[in-house]
mmCIF file with all atom_site columns, C-alpha atoms in Angstrom:
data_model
loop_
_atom_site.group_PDB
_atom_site.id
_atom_site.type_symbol
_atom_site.label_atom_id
_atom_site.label_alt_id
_atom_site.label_comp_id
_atom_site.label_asym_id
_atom_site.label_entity_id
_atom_site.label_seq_id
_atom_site.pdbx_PDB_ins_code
_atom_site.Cartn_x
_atom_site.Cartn_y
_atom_site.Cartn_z
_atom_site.occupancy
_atom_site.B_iso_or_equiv
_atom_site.pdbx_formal_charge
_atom_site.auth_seq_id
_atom_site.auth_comp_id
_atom_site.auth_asym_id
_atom_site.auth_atom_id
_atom_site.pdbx_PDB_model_num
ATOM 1   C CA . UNK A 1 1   ? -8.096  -19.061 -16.842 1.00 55.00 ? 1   UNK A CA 1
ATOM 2   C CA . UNK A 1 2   ? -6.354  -22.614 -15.565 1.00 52.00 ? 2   UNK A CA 1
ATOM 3   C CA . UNK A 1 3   ? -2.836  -23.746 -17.793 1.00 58.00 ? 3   UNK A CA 1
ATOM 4   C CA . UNK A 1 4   ? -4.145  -26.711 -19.869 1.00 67.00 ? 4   UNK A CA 1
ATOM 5   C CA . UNK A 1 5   ? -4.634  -30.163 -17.874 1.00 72.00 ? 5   UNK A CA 1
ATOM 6   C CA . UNK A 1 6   ? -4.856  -28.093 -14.502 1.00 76.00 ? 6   UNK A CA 1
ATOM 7   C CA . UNK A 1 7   ? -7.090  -27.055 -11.794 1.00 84.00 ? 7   UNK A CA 1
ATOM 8   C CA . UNK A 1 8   ? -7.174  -24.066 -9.829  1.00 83.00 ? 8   UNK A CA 1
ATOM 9   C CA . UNK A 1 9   ? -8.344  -23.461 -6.206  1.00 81.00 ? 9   UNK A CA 1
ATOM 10  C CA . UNK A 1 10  ? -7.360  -21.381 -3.377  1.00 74.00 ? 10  UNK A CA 1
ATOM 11  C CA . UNK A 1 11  ? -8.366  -20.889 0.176   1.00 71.00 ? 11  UNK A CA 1
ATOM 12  C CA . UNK A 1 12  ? -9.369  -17.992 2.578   1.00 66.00 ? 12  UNK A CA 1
ATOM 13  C CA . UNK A 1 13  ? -7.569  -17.451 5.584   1.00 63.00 ? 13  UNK A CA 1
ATOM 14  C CA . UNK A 1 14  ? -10.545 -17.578 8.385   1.00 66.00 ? 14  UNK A CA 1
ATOM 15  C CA . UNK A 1 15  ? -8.887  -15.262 10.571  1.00 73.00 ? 15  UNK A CA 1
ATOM 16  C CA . UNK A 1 16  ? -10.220 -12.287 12.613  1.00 81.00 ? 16  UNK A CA 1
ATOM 17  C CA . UNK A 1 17  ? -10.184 -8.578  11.233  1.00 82.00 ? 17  UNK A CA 1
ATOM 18  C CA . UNK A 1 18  ? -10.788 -6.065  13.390  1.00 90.00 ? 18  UNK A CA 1
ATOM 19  C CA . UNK A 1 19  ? -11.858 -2.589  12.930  1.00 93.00 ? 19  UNK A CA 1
ATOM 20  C CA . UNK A 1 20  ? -11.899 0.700   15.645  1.00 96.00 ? 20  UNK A CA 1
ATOM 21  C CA . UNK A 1 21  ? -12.795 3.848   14.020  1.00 96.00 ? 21  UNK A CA 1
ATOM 22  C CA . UNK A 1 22  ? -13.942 7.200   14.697  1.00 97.00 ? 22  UNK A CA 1
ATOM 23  C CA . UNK A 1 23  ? -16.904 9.562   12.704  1.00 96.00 ? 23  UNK A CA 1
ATOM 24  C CA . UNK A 1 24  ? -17.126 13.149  13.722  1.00 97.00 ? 24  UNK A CA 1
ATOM 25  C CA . UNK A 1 25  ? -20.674 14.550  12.079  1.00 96.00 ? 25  UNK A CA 1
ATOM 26  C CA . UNK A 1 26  ? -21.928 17.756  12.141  1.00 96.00 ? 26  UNK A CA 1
ATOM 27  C CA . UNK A 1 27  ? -25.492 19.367  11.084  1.00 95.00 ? 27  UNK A CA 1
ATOM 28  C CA . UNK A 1 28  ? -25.768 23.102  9.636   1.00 95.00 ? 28  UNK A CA 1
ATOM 29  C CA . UNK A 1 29  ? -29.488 23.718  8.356   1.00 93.00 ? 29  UNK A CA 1
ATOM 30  C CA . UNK A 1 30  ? -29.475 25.734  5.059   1.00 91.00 ? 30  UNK A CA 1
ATOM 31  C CA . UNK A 1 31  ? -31.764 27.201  2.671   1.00 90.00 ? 31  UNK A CA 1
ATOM 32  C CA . UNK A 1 32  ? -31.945 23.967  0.216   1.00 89.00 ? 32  UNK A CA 1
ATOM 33  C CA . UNK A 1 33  ? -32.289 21.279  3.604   1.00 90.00 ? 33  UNK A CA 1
ATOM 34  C CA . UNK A 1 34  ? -30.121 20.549  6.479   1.00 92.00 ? 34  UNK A CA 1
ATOM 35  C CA . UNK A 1 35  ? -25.922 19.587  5.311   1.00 95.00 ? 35  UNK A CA 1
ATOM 36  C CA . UNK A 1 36  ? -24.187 16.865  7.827   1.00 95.00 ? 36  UNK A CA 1
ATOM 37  C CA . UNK A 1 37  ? -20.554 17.424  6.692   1.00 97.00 ? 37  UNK A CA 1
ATOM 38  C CA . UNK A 1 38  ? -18.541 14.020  8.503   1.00 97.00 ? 38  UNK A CA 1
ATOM 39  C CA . UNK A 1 39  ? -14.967 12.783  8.945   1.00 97.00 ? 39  UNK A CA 1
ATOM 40  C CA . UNK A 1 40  ? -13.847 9.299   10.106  1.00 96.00 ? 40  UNK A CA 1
ATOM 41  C CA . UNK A 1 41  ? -11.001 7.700   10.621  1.00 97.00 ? 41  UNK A CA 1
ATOM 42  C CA . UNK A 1 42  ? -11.144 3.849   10.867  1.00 96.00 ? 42  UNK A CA 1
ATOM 43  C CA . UNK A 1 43  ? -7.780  1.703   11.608  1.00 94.00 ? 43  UNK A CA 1
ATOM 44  C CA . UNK A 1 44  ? -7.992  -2.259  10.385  1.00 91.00 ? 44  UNK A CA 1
ATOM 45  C CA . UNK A 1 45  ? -6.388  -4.921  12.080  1.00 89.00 ? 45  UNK A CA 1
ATOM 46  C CA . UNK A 1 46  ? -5.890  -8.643  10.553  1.00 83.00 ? 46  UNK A CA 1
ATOM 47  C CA . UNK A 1 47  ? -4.519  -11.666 12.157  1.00 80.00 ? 47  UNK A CA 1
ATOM 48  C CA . UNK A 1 48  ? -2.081  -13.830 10.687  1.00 73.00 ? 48  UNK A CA 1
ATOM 49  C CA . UNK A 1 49  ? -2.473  -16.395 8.296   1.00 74.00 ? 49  UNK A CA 1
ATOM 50  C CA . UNK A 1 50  ? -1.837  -17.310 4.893   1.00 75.00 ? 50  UNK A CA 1
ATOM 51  C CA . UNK A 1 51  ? -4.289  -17.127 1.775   1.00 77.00 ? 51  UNK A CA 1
ATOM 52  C CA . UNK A 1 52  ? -3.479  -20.146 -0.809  1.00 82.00 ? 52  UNK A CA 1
ATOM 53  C CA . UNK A 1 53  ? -3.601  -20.823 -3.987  1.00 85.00 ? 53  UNK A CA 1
ATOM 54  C CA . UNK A 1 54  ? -3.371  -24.706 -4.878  1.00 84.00 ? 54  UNK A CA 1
ATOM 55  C CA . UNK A 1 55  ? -2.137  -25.180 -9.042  1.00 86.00 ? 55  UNK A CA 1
ATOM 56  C CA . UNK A 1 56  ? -3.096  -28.923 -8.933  1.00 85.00 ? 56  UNK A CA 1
ATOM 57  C CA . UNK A 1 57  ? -1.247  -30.286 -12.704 1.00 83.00 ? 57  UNK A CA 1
ATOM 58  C CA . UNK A 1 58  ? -0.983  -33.955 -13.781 1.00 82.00 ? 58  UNK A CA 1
ATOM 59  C CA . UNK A 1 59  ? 2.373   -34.073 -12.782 1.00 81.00 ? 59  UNK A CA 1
ATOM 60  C CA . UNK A 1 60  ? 2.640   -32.204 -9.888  1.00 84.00 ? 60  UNK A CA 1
ATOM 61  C CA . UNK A 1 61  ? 0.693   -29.771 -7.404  1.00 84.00 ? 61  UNK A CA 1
ATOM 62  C CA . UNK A 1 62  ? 1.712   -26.348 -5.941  1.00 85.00 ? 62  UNK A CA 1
ATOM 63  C CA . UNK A 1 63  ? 0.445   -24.298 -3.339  1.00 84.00 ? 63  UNK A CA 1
ATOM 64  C CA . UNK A 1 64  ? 1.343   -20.441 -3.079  1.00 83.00 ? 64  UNK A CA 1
ATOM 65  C CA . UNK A 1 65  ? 0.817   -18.932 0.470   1.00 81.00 ? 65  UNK A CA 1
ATOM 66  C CA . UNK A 1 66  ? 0.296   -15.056 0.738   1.00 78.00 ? 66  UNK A CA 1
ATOM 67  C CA . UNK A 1 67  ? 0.280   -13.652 4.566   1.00 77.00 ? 67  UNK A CA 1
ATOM 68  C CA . UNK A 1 68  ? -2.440  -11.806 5.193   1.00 77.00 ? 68  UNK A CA 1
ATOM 69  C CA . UNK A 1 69  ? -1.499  -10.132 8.527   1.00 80.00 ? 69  UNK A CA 1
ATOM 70  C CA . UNK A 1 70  ? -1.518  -6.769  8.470   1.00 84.00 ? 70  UNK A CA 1
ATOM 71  C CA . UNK A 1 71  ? -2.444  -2.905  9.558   1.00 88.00 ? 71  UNK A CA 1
ATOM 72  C CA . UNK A 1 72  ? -4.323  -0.273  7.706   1.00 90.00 ? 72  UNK A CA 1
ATOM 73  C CA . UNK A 1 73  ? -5.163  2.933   8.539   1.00 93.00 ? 73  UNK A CA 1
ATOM 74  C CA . UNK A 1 74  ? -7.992  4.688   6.501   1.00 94.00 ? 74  UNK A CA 1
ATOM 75  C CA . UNK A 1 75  ? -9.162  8.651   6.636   1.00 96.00 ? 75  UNK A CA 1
ATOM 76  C CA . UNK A 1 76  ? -12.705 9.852   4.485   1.00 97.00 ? 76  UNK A CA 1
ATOM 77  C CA . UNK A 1 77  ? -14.288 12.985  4.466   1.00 97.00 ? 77  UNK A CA 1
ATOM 78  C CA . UNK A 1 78  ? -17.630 13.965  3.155   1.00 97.00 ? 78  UNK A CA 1
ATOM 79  C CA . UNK A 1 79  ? -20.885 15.610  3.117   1.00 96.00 ? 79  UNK A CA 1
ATOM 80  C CA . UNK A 1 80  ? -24.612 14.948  2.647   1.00 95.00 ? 80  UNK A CA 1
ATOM 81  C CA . UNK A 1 81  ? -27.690 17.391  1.856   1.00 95.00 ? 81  UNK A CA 1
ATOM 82  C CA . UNK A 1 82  ? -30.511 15.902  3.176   1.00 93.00 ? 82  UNK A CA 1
ATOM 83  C CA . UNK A 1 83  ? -32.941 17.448  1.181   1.00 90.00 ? 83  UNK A CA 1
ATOM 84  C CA . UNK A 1 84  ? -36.311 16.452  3.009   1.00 89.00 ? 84  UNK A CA 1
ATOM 85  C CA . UNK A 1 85  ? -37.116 13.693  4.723   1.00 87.00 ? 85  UNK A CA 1
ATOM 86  C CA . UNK A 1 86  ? -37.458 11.056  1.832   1.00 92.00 ? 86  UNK A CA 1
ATOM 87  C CA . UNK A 1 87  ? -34.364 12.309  -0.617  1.00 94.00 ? 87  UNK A CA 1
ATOM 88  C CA . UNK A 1 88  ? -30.511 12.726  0.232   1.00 95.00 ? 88  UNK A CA 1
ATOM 89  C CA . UNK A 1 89  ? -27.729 13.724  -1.613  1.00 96.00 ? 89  UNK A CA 1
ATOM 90  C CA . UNK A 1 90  ? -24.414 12.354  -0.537  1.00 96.00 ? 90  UNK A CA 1
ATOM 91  C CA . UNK A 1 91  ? -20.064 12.654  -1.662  1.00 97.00 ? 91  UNK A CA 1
ATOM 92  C CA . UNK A 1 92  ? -16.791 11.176  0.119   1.00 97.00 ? 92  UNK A CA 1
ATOM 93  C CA . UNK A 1 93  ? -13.633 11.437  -0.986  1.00 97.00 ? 93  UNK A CA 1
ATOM 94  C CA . UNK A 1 94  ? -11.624 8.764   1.001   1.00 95.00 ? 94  UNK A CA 1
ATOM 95  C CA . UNK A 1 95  ? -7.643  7.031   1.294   1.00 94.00 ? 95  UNK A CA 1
ATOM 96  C CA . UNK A 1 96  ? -6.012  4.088   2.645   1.00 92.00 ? 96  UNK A CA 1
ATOM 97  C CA . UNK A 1 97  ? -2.494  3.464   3.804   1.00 91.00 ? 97  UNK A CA 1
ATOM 98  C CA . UNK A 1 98  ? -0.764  0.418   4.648   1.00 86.00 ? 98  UNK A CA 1
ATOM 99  C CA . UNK A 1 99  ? 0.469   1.074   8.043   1.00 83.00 ? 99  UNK A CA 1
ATOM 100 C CA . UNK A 1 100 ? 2.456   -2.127  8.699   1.00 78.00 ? 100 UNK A CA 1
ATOM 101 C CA . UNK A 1 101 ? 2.521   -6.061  8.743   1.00 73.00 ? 101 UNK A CA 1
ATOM 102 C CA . UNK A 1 102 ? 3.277   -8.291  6.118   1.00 71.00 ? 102 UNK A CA 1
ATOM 103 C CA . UNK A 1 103 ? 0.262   -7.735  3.976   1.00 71.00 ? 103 UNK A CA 1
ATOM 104 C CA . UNK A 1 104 ? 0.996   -3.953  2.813   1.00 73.00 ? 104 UNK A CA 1
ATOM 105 C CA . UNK A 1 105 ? -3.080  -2.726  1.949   1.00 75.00 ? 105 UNK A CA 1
ATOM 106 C CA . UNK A 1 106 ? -3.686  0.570   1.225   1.00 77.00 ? 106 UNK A CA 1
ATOM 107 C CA . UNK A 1 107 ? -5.657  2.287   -2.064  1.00 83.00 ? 107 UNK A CA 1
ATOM 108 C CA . UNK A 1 108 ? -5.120  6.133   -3.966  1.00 89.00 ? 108 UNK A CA 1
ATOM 109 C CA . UNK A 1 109 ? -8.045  8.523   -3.670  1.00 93.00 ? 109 UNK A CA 1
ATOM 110 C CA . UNK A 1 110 ? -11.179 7.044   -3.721  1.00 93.00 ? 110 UNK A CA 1
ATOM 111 C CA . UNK A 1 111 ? -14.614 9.242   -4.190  1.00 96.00 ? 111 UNK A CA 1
ATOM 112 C CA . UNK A 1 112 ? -18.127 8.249   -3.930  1.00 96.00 ? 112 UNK A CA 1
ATOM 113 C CA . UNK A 1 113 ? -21.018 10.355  -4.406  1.00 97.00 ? 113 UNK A CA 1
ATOM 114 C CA . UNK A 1 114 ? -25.394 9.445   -5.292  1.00 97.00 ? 114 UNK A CA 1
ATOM 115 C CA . UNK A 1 115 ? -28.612 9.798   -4.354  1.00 96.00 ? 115 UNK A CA 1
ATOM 116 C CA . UNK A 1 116 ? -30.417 8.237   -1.119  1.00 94.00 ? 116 UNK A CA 1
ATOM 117 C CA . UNK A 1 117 ? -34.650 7.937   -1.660  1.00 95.00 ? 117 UNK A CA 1
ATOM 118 C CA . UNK A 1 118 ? -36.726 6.191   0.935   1.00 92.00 ? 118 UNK A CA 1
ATOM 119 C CA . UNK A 1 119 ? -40.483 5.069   0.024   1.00 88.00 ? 119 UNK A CA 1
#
């Protein structure tokens, strides 16, 4: 929603984000299919720069900068039941933490979990 008699527009910082991470799978065959239980841990690195917003008004125009530099360091955990070789079953309960930088990113407990067919 714009204020009355105003535009809005913003633009993306087009700096690089980089990400180094590391999965440790395993594989344990059962009696309902074979269970690949994995953890990762992935840090994310952004560059500086600035995200803007641009309030452009009859009268006047403003720009609002938000740095986007940044560290965040994010650890998952989960599991999948592979079934057979067409269906998959699949949960992850993952977190993020702002680790440092200006732009403080992180999340609370986030959990995923579905099905996987291939035709």
């Amino acid at each position: 929603m714009s204020p009355a008699g105003a535009t809005v527009g913003w633009g993306s910082n087009s700096r690089l984000m980089l990400r180094a991470g590391v999965r440790l799978k395993g594989q344990i065959a059962t009696g309902v299919g074979m269970v690949q239980p994995y953890a990762r841990v992935n840090l994310y690195l952004r560059a500086g720069g600035s995200d803007i917003a641009n309030f452009v008004g009859p009268a006047a125009t403003t720009a609002i900068a938000t740095r986007t530099r940044g560290t965040t360091t994010e650890l998952a955990a989960g599991d999948t039941l592979a079934r057979n070789e067409r269906v998959s079953l699949y949960a992850e309960l993952g977190k993020s933490w702002a680790s440092g930088g200006s732009a403080r990113v992180g999340s609370s407990v986030q959990a995923s979990v579905g099905a996987r067919c291939r035709w």
